[in-house]
CSV table of C-alpha atoms in Angstrom, one decimal:
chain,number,residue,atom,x,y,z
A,1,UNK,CA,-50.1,-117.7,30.0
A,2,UNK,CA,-48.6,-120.6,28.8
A,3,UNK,CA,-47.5,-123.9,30.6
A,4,UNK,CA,-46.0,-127.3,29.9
A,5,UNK,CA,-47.6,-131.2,31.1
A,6,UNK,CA,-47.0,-134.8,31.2
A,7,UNK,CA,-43.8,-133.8,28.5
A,8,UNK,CA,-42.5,-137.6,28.1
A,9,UNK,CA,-39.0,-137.6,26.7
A,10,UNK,CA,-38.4,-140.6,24.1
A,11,UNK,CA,-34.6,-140.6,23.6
A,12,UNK,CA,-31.7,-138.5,24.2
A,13,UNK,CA,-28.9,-138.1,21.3
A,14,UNK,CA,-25.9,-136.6,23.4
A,15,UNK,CA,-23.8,-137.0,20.1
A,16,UNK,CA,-26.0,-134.9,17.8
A,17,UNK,CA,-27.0,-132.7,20.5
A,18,UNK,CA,-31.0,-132.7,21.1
A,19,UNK,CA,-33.9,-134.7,22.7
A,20,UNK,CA,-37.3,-136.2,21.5
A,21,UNK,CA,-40.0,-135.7,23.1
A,22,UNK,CA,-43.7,-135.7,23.2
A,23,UNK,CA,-45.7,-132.7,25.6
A,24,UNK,CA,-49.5,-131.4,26.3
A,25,UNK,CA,-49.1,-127.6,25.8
A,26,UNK,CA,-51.5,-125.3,27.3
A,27,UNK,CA,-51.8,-121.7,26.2
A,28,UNK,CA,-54.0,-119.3,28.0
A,29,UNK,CA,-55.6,-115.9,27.3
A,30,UNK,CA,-58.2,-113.4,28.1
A,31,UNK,CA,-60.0,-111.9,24.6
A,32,UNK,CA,-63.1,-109.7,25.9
A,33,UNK,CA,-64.6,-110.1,22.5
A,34,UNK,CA,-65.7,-113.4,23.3
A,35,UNK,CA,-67.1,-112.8,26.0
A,36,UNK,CA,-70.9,-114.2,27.1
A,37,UNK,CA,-73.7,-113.9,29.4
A,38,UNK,CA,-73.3,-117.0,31.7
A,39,UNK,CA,-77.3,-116.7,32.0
A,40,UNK,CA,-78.0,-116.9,28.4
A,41,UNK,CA,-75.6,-120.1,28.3
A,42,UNK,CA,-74.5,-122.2,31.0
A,43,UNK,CA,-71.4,-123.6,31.1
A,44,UNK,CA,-68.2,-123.3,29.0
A,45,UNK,CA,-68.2,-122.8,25.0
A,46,UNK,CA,-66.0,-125.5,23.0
A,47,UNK,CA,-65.5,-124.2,19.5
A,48,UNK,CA,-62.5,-125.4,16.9
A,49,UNK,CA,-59.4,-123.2,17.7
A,50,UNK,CA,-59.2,-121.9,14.2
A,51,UNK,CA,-62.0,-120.2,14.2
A,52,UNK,CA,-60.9,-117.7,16.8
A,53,UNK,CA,-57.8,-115.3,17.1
A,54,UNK,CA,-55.0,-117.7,18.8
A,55,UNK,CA,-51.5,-115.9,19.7
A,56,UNK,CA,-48.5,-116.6,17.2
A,57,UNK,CA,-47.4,-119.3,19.5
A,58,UNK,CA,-44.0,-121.9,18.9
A,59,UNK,CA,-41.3,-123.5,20.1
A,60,UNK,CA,-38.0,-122.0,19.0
A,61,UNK,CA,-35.5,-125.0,19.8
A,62,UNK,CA,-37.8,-127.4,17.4
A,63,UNK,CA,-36.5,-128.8,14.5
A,64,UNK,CA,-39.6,-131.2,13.7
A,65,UNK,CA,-41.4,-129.7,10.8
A,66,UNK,CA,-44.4,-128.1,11.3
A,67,UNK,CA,-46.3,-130.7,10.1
A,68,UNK,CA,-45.2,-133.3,12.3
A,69,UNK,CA,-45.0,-131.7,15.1
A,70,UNK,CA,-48.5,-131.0,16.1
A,71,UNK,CA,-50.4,-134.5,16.9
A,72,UNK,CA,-53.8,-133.6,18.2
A,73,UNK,CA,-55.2,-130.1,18.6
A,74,UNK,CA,-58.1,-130.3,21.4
A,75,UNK,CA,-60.9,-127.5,20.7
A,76,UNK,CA,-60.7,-124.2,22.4
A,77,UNK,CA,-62.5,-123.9,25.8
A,78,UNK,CA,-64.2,-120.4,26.4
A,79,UNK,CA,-65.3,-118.8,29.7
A,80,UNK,CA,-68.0,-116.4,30.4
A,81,UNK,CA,-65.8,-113.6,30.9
A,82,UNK,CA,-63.6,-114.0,27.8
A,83,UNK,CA,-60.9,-116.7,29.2
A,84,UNK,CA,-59.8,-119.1,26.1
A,85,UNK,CA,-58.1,-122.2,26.8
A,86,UNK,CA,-56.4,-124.4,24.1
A,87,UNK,CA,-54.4,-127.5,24.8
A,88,UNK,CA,-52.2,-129.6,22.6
A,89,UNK,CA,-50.3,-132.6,22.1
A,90,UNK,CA,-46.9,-132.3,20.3
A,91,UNK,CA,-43.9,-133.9,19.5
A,92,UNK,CA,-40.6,-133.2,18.2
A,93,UNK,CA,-36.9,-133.5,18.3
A,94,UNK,CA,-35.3,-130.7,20.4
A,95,UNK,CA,-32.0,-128.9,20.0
A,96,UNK,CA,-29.8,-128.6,23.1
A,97,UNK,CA,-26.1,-127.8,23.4
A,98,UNK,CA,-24.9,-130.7,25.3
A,99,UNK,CA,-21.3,-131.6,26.9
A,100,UNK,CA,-20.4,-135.3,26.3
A,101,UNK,CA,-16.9,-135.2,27.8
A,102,UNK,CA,-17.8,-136.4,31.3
A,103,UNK,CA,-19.4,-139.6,29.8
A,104,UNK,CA,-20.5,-141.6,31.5
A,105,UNK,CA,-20.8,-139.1,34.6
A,106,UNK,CA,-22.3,-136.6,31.9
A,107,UNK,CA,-25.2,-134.2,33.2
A,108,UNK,CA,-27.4,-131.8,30.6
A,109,UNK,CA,-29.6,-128.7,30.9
A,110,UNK,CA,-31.5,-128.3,28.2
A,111,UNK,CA,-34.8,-126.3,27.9
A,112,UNK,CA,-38.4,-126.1,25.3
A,113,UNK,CA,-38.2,-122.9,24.6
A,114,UNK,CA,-41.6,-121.3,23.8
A,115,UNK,CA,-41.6,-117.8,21.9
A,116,UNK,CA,-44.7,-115.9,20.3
A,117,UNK,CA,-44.6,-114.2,16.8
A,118,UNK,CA,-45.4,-110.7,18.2
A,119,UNK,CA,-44.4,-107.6,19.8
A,120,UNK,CA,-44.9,-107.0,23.5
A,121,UNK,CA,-47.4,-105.1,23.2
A,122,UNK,CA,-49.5,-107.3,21.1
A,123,UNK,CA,-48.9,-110.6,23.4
A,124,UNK,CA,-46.6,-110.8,26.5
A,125,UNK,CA,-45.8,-114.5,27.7
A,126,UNK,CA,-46.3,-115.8,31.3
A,127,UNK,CA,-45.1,-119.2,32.3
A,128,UNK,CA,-47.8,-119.5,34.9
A,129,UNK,CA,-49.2,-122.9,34.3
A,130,UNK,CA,-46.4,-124.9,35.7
A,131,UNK,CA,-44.1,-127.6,34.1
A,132,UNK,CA,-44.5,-130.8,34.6
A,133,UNK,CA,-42.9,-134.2,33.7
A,134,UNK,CA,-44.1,-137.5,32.7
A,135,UNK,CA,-40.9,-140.0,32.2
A,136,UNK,CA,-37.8,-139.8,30.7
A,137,UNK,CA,-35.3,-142.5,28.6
A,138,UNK,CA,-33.6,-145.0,28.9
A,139,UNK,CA,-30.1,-144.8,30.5
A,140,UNK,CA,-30.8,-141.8,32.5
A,141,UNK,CA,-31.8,-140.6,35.6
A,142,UNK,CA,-35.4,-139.5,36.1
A,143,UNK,CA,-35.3,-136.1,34.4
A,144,UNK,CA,-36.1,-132.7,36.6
A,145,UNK,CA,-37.9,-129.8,35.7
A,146,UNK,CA,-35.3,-127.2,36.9
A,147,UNK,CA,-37.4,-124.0,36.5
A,148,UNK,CA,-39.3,-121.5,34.1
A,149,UNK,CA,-37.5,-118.6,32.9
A,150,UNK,CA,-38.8,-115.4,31.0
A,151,UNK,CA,-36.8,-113.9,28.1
A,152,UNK,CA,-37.2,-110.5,26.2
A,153,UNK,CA,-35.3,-110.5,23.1
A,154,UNK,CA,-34.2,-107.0,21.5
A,155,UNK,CA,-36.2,-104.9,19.3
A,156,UNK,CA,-33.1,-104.8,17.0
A,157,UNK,CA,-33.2,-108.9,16.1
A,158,UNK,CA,-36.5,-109.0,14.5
A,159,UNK,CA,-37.5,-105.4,14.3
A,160,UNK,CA,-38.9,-105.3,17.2
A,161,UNK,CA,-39.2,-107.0,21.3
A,162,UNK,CA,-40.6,-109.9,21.7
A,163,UNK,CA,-41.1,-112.1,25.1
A,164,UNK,CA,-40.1,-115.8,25.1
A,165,UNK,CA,-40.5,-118.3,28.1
A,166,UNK,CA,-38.0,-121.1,28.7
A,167,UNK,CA,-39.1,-124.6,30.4
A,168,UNK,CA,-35.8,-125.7,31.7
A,169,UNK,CA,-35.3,-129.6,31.8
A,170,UNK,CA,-32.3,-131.5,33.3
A,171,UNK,CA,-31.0,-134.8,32.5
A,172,UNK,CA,-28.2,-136.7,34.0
A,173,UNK,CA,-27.2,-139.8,32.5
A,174,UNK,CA,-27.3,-143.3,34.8
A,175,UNK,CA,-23.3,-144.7,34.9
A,176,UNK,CA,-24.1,-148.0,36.3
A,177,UNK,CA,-24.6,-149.7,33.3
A,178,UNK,CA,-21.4,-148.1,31.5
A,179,UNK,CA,-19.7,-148.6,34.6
A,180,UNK,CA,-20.9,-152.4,35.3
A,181,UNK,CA,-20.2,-153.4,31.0
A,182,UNK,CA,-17.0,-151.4,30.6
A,183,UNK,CA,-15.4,-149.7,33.6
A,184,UNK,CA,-15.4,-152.5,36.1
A,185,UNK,CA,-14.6,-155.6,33.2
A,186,UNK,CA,-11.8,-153.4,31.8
A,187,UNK,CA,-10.3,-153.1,35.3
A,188,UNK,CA,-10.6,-156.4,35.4
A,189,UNK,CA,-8.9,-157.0,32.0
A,190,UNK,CA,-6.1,-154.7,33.6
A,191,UNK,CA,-5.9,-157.2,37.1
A,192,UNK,CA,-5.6,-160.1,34.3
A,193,UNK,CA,-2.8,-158.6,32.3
A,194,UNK,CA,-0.6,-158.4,35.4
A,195,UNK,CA,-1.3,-161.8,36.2
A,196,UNK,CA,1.4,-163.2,34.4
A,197,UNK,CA,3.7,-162.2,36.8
A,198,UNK,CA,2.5,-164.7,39.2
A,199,UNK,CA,2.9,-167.2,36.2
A,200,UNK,CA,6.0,-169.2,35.9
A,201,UNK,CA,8.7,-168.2,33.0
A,202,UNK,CA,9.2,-171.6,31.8
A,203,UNK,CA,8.6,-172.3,28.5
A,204,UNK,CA,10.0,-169.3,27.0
A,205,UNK,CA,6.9,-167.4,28.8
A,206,UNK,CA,4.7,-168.3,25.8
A,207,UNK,CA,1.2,-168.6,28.1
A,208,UNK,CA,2.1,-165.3,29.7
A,209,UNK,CA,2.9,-163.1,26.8
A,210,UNK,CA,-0.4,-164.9,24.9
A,211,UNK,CA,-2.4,-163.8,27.7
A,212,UNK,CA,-0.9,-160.5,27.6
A,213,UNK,CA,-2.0,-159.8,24.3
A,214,UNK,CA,-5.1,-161.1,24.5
A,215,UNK,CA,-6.3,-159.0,27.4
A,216,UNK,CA,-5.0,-155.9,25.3
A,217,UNK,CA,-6.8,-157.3,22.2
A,218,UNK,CA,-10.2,-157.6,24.4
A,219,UNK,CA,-9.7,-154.2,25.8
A,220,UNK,CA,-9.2,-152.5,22.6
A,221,UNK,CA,-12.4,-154.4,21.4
A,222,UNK,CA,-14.3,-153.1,24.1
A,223,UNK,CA,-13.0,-149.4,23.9
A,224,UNK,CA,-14.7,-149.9,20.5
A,225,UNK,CA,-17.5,-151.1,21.8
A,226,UNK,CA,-18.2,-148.5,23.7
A,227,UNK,CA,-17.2,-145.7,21.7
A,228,UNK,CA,-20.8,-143.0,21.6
A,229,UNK,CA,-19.0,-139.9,19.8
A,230,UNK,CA,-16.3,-139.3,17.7
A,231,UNK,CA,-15.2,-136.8,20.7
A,232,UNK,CA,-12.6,-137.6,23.3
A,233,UNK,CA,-14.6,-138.5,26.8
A,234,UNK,CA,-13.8,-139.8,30.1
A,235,UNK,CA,-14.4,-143.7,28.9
A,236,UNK,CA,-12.0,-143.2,26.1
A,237,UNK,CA,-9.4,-141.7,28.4
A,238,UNK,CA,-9.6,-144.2,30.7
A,239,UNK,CA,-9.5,-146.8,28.3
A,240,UNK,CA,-6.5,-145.3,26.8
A,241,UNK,CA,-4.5,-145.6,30.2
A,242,UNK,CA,-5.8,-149.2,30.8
A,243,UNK,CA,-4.1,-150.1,27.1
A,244,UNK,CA,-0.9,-148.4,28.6
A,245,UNK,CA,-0.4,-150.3,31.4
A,246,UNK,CA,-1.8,-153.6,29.5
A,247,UNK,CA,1.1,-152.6,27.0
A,248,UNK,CA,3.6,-152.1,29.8
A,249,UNK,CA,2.8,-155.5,31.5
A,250,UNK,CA,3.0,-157.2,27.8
A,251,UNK,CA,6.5,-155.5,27.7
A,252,UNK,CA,7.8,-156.4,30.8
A,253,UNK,CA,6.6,-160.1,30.0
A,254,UNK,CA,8.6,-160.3,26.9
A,255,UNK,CA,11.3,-158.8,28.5
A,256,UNK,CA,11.2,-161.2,31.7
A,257,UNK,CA,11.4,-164.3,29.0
A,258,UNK,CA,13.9,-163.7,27.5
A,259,UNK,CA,16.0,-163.0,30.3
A,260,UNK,CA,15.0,-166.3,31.6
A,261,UNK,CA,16.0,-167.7,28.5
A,262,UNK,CA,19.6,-166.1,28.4
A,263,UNK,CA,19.8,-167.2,32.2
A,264,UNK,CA,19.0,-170.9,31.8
A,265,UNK,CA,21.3,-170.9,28.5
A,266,UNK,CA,24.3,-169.8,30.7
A,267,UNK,CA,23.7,-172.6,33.3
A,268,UNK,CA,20.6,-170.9,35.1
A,269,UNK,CA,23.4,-168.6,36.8
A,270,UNK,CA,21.8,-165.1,37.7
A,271,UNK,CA,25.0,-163.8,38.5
A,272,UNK,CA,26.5,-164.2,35.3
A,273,UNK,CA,23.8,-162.1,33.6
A,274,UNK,CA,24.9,-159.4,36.2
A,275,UNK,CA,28.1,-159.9,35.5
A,276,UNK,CA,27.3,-159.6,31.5
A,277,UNK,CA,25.6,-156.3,32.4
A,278,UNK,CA,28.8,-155.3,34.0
A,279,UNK,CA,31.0,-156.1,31.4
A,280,UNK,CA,28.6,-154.4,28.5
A,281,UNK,CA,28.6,-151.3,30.6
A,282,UNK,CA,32.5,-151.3,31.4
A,283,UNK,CA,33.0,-151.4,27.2
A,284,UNK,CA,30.2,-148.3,26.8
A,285,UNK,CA,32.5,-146.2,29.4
A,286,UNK,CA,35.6,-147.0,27.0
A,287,UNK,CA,33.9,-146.6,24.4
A,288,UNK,CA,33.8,-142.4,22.1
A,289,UNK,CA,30.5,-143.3,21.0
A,290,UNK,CA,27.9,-141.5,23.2
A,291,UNK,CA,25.1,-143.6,25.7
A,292,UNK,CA,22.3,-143.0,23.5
A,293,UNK,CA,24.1,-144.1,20.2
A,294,UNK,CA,25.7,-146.7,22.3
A,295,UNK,CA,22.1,-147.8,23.7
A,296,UNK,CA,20.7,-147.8,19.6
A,297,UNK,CA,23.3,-149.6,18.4
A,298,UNK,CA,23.0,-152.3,20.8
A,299,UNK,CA,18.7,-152.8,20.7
A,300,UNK,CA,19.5,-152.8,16.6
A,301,UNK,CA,22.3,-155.3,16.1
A,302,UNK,CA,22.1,-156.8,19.5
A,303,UNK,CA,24.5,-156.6,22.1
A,304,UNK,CA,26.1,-159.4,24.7
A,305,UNK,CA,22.9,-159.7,26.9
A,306,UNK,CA,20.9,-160.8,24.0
A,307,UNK,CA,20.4,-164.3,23.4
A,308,UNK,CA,22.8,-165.7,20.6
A,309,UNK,CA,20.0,-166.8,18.5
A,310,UNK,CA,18.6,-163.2,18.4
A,311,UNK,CA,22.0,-161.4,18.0
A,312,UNK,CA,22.5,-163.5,15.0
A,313,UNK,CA,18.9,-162.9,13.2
A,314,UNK,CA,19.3,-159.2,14.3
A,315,UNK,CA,22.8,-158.5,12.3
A,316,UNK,CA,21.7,-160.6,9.6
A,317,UNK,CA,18.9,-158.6,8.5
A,318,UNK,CA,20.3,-155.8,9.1
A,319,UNK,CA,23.2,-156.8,7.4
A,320,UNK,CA,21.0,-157.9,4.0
A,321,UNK,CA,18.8,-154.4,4.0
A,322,UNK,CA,21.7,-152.2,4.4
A,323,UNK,CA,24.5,-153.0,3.6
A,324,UNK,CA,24.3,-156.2,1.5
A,325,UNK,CA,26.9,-158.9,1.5
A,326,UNK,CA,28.9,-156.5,3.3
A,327,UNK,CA,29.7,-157.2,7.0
A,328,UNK,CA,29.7,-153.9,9.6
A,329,UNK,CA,32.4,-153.1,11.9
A,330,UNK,CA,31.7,-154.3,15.6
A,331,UNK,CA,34.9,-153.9,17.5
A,332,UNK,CA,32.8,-150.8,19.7
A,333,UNK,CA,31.4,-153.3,21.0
């Protein structure tokens, strides 16, 4: 019989996969050949557990060397009638295949599993001592001990069947602090970046677009920040679509200035940019070249609703990478 107390788990590495943790193991068995008259000696016999014959006991999801892994080793208790008792401390780091997508709202069953180094019919494990837990890490939820389970592995494996008992252990990881650093400031970041819609244009919208980028400039810092595994999880998702609508409200503010600025160059008349609108799309219809090309030509070289000034820089660079001194044809447009 085998069982599992006061297991107190250290840390929990959800990138690397595995758990540390420290546990009192107690192993269990009846050997008739140390049996005693209770008359002759009263009591229980405490003698050092390597002087006996001790089952081929370990734990198979360890990765701890042997030599760390064992901190104390109490002496073996003996009953009249043959019962030996030997209890344990040990520590270790545990494997466990973990699933760090859901992160922060991630959940993990992981298990000690305890396996013996003999046939069945040499030594057959029971998990009848119960499983119990101490405390768990930081970060998470108080861990649960969600069950024992009993394996037999196949006589083909090792060469032959051996039993193997599984102390299943659940953790689920505490959002509130992910969600109270990250979540909730990056939503904010996103209410910020679409505050400069209730600011006014003037000034070429130079406070609105600088506050636009810097609320995508903190946000990206903080997706950083928070980054656990190289993975993709549900942080960096929604992360990802707070940067697109940051990026979005940064476009629209840049766009919203300069058609402010083309407005109040014209007079501040907002039926004249509709009227420019008009025009450019009347000359499109007329024109053999198709929308798209139409629509490229005009964001490259700049077309009648860009300001002046920019029209001008645009088909002057253009002009002095590609073509040189050379002017290009604009009669399309």
């Amino acid at each position: 019989a085998v069982g599992l107390h006061d297991v107190a788990v250290e840390g929990i590495d959800t990138a690397g996969g595995g758990f540390t943790a420290t546990s009192w193991m107690t192993l269990e068995w009846a050997d008739p050949r140390l049996a005693f008259d209770a008359n002759i000696y009263a009591g229980m016999l405490r003698v050092d557990a390597e002087t006996i014959w001790t089952p081929d006991v370990y734990v198979a999801n360890i990765v701890t060397s042997a030599v760390a892994q064992t901190i104390k080793l109490l002496p073996a208790t003996i009953s009249p009638d043959g019962t030996v008792r030997v209890v344990f401390q040990a520590v270790g780091d545990f494997v466990c295949d973990m699933n760090i997508k859901p992160y922060p709202y991630d959940a993990h069953d992981c298990s000690f599993d305890v396996a013996v180094s003999a046939p069945l019919t040499d030594v057959l494990l029971q998990g009848s001592l119960g499983f119990t837990i101490a405390d768990g890490p930081e970060g998470f939820m108080d861990p649960e001990a969600s069950g024992i389970d009993h394996y037999y592995e196949d006589a083909t494996i090792k060469g032959f069947a051996s039993s193997r008992v599984s102390f299943e252990i659940k953790f689920e990881r505490d959002p509130s602090y992910v969600v109270g650093t990250y979540v909730l400031v990056g939503w904010a970041f996103n209410m910020v970046g679409f505050l400069v819609f209730w600011i006014p244009v003037e000034g070429s919208g130079i406070d609105r677009s600088g506050l636009a980028i810097t609320t995508i400039l903190a946000a990206q810092f903080m997706m950083y920040d928070a980054k656990v595994t190289s993975e993709t999880t549900w942080l960096d998702y929604y992360f990802a679509i707070m940067l697109c609508f940051q990026f979005f409200s940064f476009v629209l503010t840049v766009h919203s200035a300069r058609m402010n600025r083309y407005t109040m160059s014209h007079g501040g008349d907002d039926e004249y940019v509709i009227k420019v609108f008009a025009y450019q799309d009347q000359i499109q219809r007329k024109s053999t070249v198709h929308r798209a090309g139409f629509f490229i030509f005009n964001f490259v070289y700049g077309g009648l609703d860009a300001f002046w000034i920019d029209r001008w820089a645009r088909r002057c660079v253009q002009i002095n990478r590609r073509f040189g001194t050379s002017r290009p044809n604009f009669e399309m447009l």
